[in-house]
């Protein structure tokens, strides 16, 4: 047995003295060598390990500098502190994720591969640019905010100054920033509704109050709430458009309650029945925060979105984000400038809209003999109302065919609505045929 | 005066019927046309505006579909709901940011431009890859977690499984994720200390308890706290290394209080005096969350970091991030895989370490005749203790030369320490000469 139970590896990249100091540290931390114990001299240890004395001296010097060891004049090297016994953490087995089933996710868009040159150009531009040296303006790159303000004004009738636009990491990130600045209190959210938004409200430590989706909000429905989260352009997941009267009722209720409104405008670009209704925020910029996202037009994994909060809230958000270094990665912002500027976003949106416009009637054809559409056809999914048992039977049949079709119940909290949500963005045409055939089989049988 | 005060632009990209529906909507929202009022017929309006009747019909159809207008059989088109008068929001003047002064920021690294080919290669790889279609594993790309686990184990002696590594948007983002899973209670933080971490704790709604930096933690100092945030490898901003005895005392105090420890290992790669002390997390993985960042090695604007939390907290973080779509953009993760794999990170770290090792003694030479170093020279800044008046005089002199040198008081809460924090990463050699000359002038005079 060596004088210290240590093995060194001469072929390792780590120099020997660092290997040795690491090994001794482990012995001390594990309590193998106890407090106050005297260590072998650097000369004796070097001889024992067959290394140069400089190796053991450097290792001891390092451990003395760190406070693990102490030298006593003329008396050698001692352990300075009590060893701290640690139970090693067993490494977990990797999670098995077989994923034999393709989930039809309402958030998974279809991206036309014919526009890939635009994507390549955007990242090549990032590759030849130098990243900023410090931390950015947390609101985002000025050029990006300028392009976004122009686009939101043109497409969504929300007139805003580039200074008011805030670049976010997506819809839920924008919601998180807003929640941090609102007065305490619960947040009203549509039921059925967007689960990630509800989870974001709860993660912020706030309670969620249910607003029946697709129905007008009563004049006092928001009293006590800090905000209402809504999807006016295309209620998620029922698909209905909030009517003008309901919009005004919602604004009036928010005014009465002195609550804010959060408008999640996640897929208004993908209407193919009628032109999208202008954003709710176009009616009242002081009361409504507008949230947009690149998840549906470019990719959810880009984690890029934008928000237009009322000016005072925007300033509070900017201050908090600056203080906590909470900003969107510069390369992602820089690439999105190119994607917007070169028309890539417009091109993929147009391509996807054409594909969705072609797929939506196929879903209607398959489902409408058996179920009622919850809203008009728009975007990349449609929701079908039917009794719970029938929905489960159809879902089971789809699962046998290799597809995970979510139940409407997955999106409800207290709503009694039941049915299926059929997303058709993240599949190929052939896959869509297969899942629709399976659903039809299940529906016809039940 | 036309029958409706509307102007259309034939050269605009927007089709005429959408311009018209937008214009009418604005009139309704502004209350120019009131509830119940009858609108001109589509034929009369078309004649008045000099457009085809299909334009006015489409615009009316759209507004009826939205609920703004209603048609009464045989009686024409009426405004359905009360117009909602809105005060337009005045656009704020752009903030003036003249920035005549260069701020010496402790977080601004020096990046050797000679390694730019590695940066270009990483983003070119992103450009030719296709982004994932859905939402990623919020823990990050498996390949990136594998590379990080290997690196953290090799460089920082934190042995962990890739499954335990969590990719974050930087140090403060990692801290935010952890805070969301800790029991209620304040967080102890070093004073003086890292301001962005303190702001992150406060933004999470928690109080901050001061821990005197560079001094041992008493056995009951953490009782009542949910966690302690510390920078053991290089106390920010004093620069001292936490001794082995102090590390064990901190672990013991955390164990007594059943509190977690957050170890911010922001710049341990940049020691040039002694090899970095192994991470505190190497002593106790169940009690210590390790936080690392690419801000100092690649760029703060990359917004990329990593954390190794205790396994149960890691699982809670994963679940919450999945539910709220809170993940790091795929392109940034993908690029960092290349930057690590190709050795770019190692190369820029080695280059920067050489530059810092050369610059640090120049700072010592300038400052040491007048002030006391708060810690050993390491990383990209050093902190100098002196009385507050002298620090202010030197700072004023630097400012006249065009540099913003932060006071130590900017980093303190209740600590009585005063002095200057001299960061030398984000400047050129010539700029460093100028700021040091200015500081010397100010120090010699006071």
mmCIF file of C-alpha atoms in Angstrom, chain B residues 236-434:
data_model
loop_
_atom_site.group_PDB
_atom_site.id
_atom_site.type_symbol
_atom_site.label_atom_id
_atom_site.label_comp_id
_atom_site.label_asym_id
_atom_site.label_seq_id
_atom_site.Cartn_x
_atom_site.Cartn_y
_atom_site.Cartn_z
ATOM 1 C CA UNK B 236 -17.304 38.841 -6.983
ATOM 2 C CA UNK B 237 -16.004 41.514 -6.724
ATOM 3 C CA UNK B 238 -13.415 41.181 -3.945
ATOM 4 C CA UNK B 239 -11.560 38.410 -5.777
ATOM 5 C CA UNK B 240 -10.730 36.220 -2.776
ATOM 6 C CA UNK B 241 -10.853 32.419 -3.017
ATOM 7 C CA UNK B 242 -13.004 30.761 -0.388
ATOM 8 C CA UNK B 243 -10.676 28.675 1.784
ATOM 9 C CA UNK B 244 -11.256 24.994 2.399
ATOM 10 C CA UNK B 245 -12.204 25.706 6.003
ATOM 11 C CA UNK B 246 -14.710 28.345 4.920
ATOM 12 C CA UNK B 247 -16.139 25.948 2.349
ATOM 13 C CA UNK B 248 -16.740 23.294 4.970
ATOM 14 C CA UNK B 249 -18.190 25.867 7.365
ATOM 15 C CA UNK B 250 -20.580 27.024 4.627
ATOM 16 C CA UNK B 251 -21.647 23.449 3.882
ATOM 17 C CA UNK B 252 -22.155 22.796 7.584
ATOM 18 C CA UNK B 253 -24.225 25.970 8.005
ATOM 19 C CA UNK B 254 -26.347 25.029 4.981
ATOM 20 C CA UNK B 255 -26.865 21.536 6.365
ATOM 21 C CA UNK B 256 -27.916 22.953 9.749
ATOM 22 C CA UNK B 257 -30.371 25.327 8.071
ATOM 23 C CA UNK B 258 -31.480 22.756 5.486
ATOM 24 C CA UNK B 259 -30.698 25.443 2.937
ATOM 25 C CA UNK B 260 -29.371 25.014 -0.577
ATOM 26 C CA UNK B 261 -26.134 26.569 -1.813
ATOM 27 C CA UNK B 262 -25.845 28.178 -5.234
ATOM 28 C CA UNK B 263 -22.271 28.232 -6.494
ATOM 29 C CA UNK B 264 -21.738 30.791 -9.242
ATOM 30 C CA UNK B 265 -18.544 29.640 -10.955
ATOM 31 C CA UNK B 266 -18.494 32.547 -13.388
ATOM 32 C CA UNK B 267 -14.809 32.892 -14.215
ATOM 33 C CA UNK B 268 -12.804 30.067 -12.664
ATOM 34 C CA UNK B 269 -11.260 29.307 -16.058
ATOM 35 C CA UNK B 270 -9.343 32.575 -15.923
ATOM 36 C CA UNK B 271 -6.901 32.016 -13.075
ATOM 37 C CA UNK B 272 -3.278 32.635 -13.905
ATOM 38 C CA UNK B 273 -1.803 32.604 -10.392
ATOM 39 C CA UNK B 274 -2.684 29.090 -9.220
ATOM 40 C CA UNK B 275 -4.832 26.377 -10.747
ATOM 41 C CA UNK B 276 -8.506 26.968 -9.936
ATOM 42 C CA UNK B 277 -9.811 25.425 -6.750
ATOM 43 C CA UNK B 278 -12.256 22.608 -7.531
ATOM 44 C CA UNK B 279 -15.863 23.634 -7.410
ATOM 45 C CA UNK B 280 -17.708 23.620 -4.090
ATOM 46 C CA UNK B 281 -20.234 21.339 -5.792
ATOM 47 C CA UNK B 282 -17.540 18.660 -5.988
ATOM 48 C CA UNK B 283 -17.846 18.339 -2.204
ATOM 49 C CA UNK B 284 -21.600 17.852 -1.981
ATOM 50 C CA UNK B 285 -23.824 17.430 -5.005
ATOM 51 C CA UNK B 286 -26.997 17.115 -2.885
ATOM 52 C CA UNK B 287 -26.601 20.545 -1.296
ATOM 53 C CA UNK B 288 -24.848 22.657 -3.939
ATOM 54 C CA UNK B 289 -26.125 23.774 -7.342
ATOM 55 C CA UNK B 290 -23.304 24.527 -9.735
ATOM 56 C CA UNK B 291 -23.775 27.448 -12.174
ATOM 57 C CA UNK B 292 -21.521 28.023 -15.183
ATOM 58 C CA UNK B 293 -21.628 30.509 -18.049
ATOM 59 C CA UNK B 294 -20.337 31.127 -21.567
ATOM 60 C CA UNK B 295 -20.534 34.883 -20.965
ATOM 61 C CA UNK B 296 -16.892 35.181 -19.946
ATOM 62 C CA UNK B 297 -15.468 32.691 -22.430
ATOM 63 C CA UNK B 298 -17.472 33.417 -25.589
ATOM 64 C CA UNK B 299 -19.779 36.447 -25.178
ATOM 65 C CA UNK B 300 -22.375 37.731 -22.709
ATOM 66 C CA UNK B 301 -24.730 38.309 -25.644
ATOM 67 C CA UNK B 302 -24.749 34.566 -26.391
ATOM 68 C CA UNK B 303 -26.963 34.137 -23.279
ATOM 69 C CA UNK B 304 -25.790 30.586 -22.653
ATOM 70 C CA UNK B 305 -24.927 28.878 -19.413
ATOM 71 C CA UNK B 306 -25.385 25.605 -17.605
ATOM 72 C CA UNK B 307 -26.257 24.321 -14.181
ATOM 73 C CA UNK B 308 -25.908 21.091 -12.258
ATOM 74 C CA UNK B 309 -28.628 21.073 -9.598
ATOM 75 C CA UNK B 310 -29.212 18.287 -7.089
ATOM 76 C CA UNK B 311 -31.206 15.582 -8.919
ATOM 77 C CA UNK B 312 -34.650 16.208 -7.321
ATOM 78 C CA UNK B 313 -34.440 19.940 -7.986
ATOM 79 C CA UNK B 314 -33.249 19.204 -11.517
ATOM 80 C CA UNK B 315 -36.324 17.102 -12.175
ATOM 81 C CA UNK B 316 -38.639 19.828 -10.825
ATOM 82 C CA UNK B 317 -36.890 22.416 -13.004
ATOM 83 C CA UNK B 318 -37.232 20.195 -16.071
ATOM 84 C CA UNK B 319 -40.944 19.733 -15.468
ATOM 85 C CA UNK B 320 -41.661 23.420 -14.974
ATOM 86 C CA UNK B 321 -39.600 24.447 -17.998
ATOM 87 C CA UNK B 322 -41.342 21.872 -20.197
ATOM 88 C CA UNK B 323 -44.769 23.102 -19.074
ATOM 89 C CA UNK B 324 -43.899 26.749 -19.741
ATOM 90 C CA UNK B 325 -41.784 26.260 -22.929
ATOM 91 C CA UNK B 326 -38.829 27.772 -21.124
ATOM 92 C CA UNK B 327 -35.778 26.565 -23.021
ATOM 93 C CA UNK B 328 -32.643 27.942 -24.661
ATOM 94 C CA UNK B 329 -32.889 28.619 -28.419
ATOM 95 C CA UNK B 330 -31.811 25.593 -30.416
ATOM 96 C CA UNK B 331 -29.427 27.527 -32.718
ATOM 97 C CA UNK B 332 -27.448 28.818 -29.746
ATOM 98 C CA UNK B 333 -27.146 25.334 -28.245
ATOM 99 C CA UNK B 334 -26.227 23.841 -31.601
ATOM 100 C CA UNK B 335 -23.518 26.448 -32.178
ATOM 101 C CA UNK B 336 -22.082 25.891 -28.705
ATOM 102 C CA UNK B 337 -21.776 22.168 -29.405
ATOM 103 C CA UNK B 338 -19.463 23.067 -32.294
ATOM 104 C CA UNK B 339 -17.593 25.698 -30.263
ATOM 105 C CA UNK B 340 -16.874 23.150 -27.519
ATOM 106 C CA UNK B 341 -16.227 20.183 -29.801
ATOM 107 C CA UNK B 342 -13.789 22.055 -32.061
ATOM 108 C CA UNK B 343 -11.852 23.501 -29.146
ATOM 109 C CA UNK B 344 -12.904 27.112 -29.833
ATOM 110 C CA UNK B 345 -13.865 27.651 -26.204
ATOM 111 C CA UNK B 346 -10.542 26.278 -24.970
ATOM 112 C CA UNK B 347 -8.633 28.444 -27.427
ATOM 113 C CA UNK B 348 -10.377 31.719 -26.564
ATOM 114 C CA UNK B 349 -10.040 30.942 -22.851
ATOM 115 C CA UNK B 350 -6.298 30.308 -23.177
ATOM 116 C CA UNK B 351 -5.792 33.459 -25.255
ATOM 117 C CA UNK B 352 -7.784 35.581 -22.835
ATOM 118 C CA UNK B 353 -5.978 34.115 -19.827
ATOM 119 C CA UNK B 354 -2.633 35.110 -21.374
ATOM 120 C CA UNK B 355 -3.917 38.637 -22.001
ATOM 121 C CA UNK B 356 -5.336 38.966 -18.479
ATOM 122 C CA UNK B 357 -2.113 37.561 -16.976
ATOM 123 C CA UNK B 358 -0.229 40.304 -18.804
ATOM 124 C CA UNK B 359 -2.685 43.084 -17.937
ATOM 125 C CA UNK B 360 -3.268 42.269 -14.271
ATOM 126 C CA UNK B 361 0.267 43.223 -13.139
ATOM 127 C CA UNK B 362 -0.062 46.537 -14.975
ATOM 128 C CA UNK B 363 -3.146 47.273 -12.884
ATOM 129 C CA UNK B 364 -1.280 46.190 -9.743
ATOM 130 C CA UNK B 365 1.636 48.449 -10.642
ATOM 131 C CA UNK B 366 -0.657 51.429 -11.103
ATOM 132 C CA UNK B 367 -2.890 50.875 -8.093
ATOM 133 C CA UNK B 368 -0.760 49.271 -5.381
ATOM 134 C CA UNK B 369 1.131 52.435 -4.393
ATOM 135 C CA UNK B 370 -2.221 53.961 -3.401
ATOM 136 C CA UNK B 371 -4.606 51.148 -2.490
ATOM 137 C CA UNK B 372 -4.816 47.605 -1.155
ATOM 138 C CA UNK B 373 -5.805 44.716 -3.388
ATOM 139 C CA UNK B 374 -8.952 43.062 -2.022
ATOM 140 C CA UNK B 375 -7.861 39.677 -3.362
ATOM 141 C CA UNK B 376 -5.309 37.940 -5.540
ATOM 142 C CA UNK B 377 -5.054 38.825 -9.222
ATOM 143 C CA UNK B 378 -7.335 36.595 -11.257
ATOM 144 C CA UNK B 379 -9.847 36.847 -14.044
ATOM 145 C CA UNK B 380 -10.620 40.073 -15.850
ATOM 146 C CA UNK B 381 -10.816 42.597 -13.016
ATOM 147 C CA UNK B 382 -9.255 43.479 -9.687
ATOM 148 C CA UNK B 383 -10.723 45.350 -6.754
ATOM 149 C CA UNK B 384 -8.851 47.969 -4.749
ATOM 150 C CA UNK B 385 -9.690 49.073 -1.240
ATOM 151 C CA UNK B 386 -9.263 52.752 -0.385
ATOM 152 C CA UNK B 387 -11.262 55.398 1.385
ATOM 153 C CA UNK B 388 -14.440 56.513 -0.328
ATOM 154 C CA UNK B 389 -13.258 60.061 -1.044
ATOM 155 C CA UNK B 390 -10.095 58.871 -2.745
ATOM 156 C CA UNK B 391 -12.076 56.370 -4.821
ATOM 157 C CA UNK B 392 -14.463 59.080 -5.958
ATOM 158 C CA UNK B 393 -11.606 61.396 -6.916
ATOM 159 C CA UNK B 394 -9.885 58.694 -8.965
ATOM 160 C CA UNK B 395 -13.171 57.757 -10.599
ATOM 161 C CA UNK B 396 -13.822 61.374 -11.543
ATOM 162 C CA UNK B 397 -10.392 61.604 -13.146
ATOM 163 C CA UNK B 398 -11.032 58.406 -15.136
ATOM 164 C CA UNK B 399 -14.348 59.766 -16.267
ATOM 165 C CA UNK B 400 -12.665 62.889 -17.595
ATOM 166 C CA UNK B 401 -10.458 60.567 -19.649
ATOM 167 C CA UNK B 402 -13.567 58.853 -21.050
ATOM 168 C CA UNK B 403 -13.885 55.808 -18.789
ATOM 169 C CA UNK B 404 -16.538 54.776 -16.280
ATOM 170 C CA UNK B 405 -14.749 52.893 -13.468
ATOM 171 C CA UNK B 406 -17.304 51.536 -10.968
ATOM 172 C CA UNK B 407 -17.023 52.220 -7.276
ATOM 173 C CA UNK B 408 -16.898 49.234 -4.952
ATOM 174 C CA UNK B 409 -19.895 50.923 -3.299
ATOM 175 C CA UNK B 410 -21.882 49.986 -6.433
ATOM 176 C CA UNK B 411 -21.530 46.342 -5.331
ATOM 177 C CA UNK B 412 -22.243 46.763 -1.610
ATOM 178 C CA UNK B 413 -25.463 46.733 0.360
ATOM 179 C CA UNK B 414 -24.479 47.068 4.036
ATOM 180 C CA UNK B 415 -20.748 46.386 3.743
ATOM 181 C CA UNK B 416 -18.611 49.385 4.756
ATOM 182 C CA UNK B 417 -15.899 48.506 2.203
ATOM 183 C CA UNK B 418 -15.015 51.282 -0.238
ATOM 184 C CA UNK B 419 -12.749 51.402 -3.256
ATOM 185 C CA UNK B 420 -12.691 50.856 -6.995
ATOM 186 C CA UNK B 421 -13.314 47.868 -9.253
ATOM 187 C CA UNK B 422 -10.915 47.943 -12.202
ATOM 188 C CA UNK B 423 -12.061 45.697 -15.049
ATOM 189 C CA UNK B 424 -9.550 45.111 -17.835
ATOM 190 C CA UNK B 425 -11.339 42.659 -20.166
ATOM 191 C CA UNK B 426 -13.434 44.957 -22.313
ATOM 192 C CA UNK B 427 -10.696 47.430 -23.275
ATOM 193 C CA UNK B 428 -7.760 47.522 -25.645
ATOM 194 C CA UNK B 429 -4.202 47.729 -24.316
ATOM 195 C CA UNK B 430 -4.056 51.400 -25.263
ATOM 196 C CA UNK B 431 -7.338 52.104 -23.478
ATOM 197 C CA UNK B 432 -6.067 50.304 -20.391
ATOM 198 C CA UNK B 433 -2.965 52.492 -20.407
ATOM 199 C CA UNK B 434 -5.122 55.596 -20.586
#
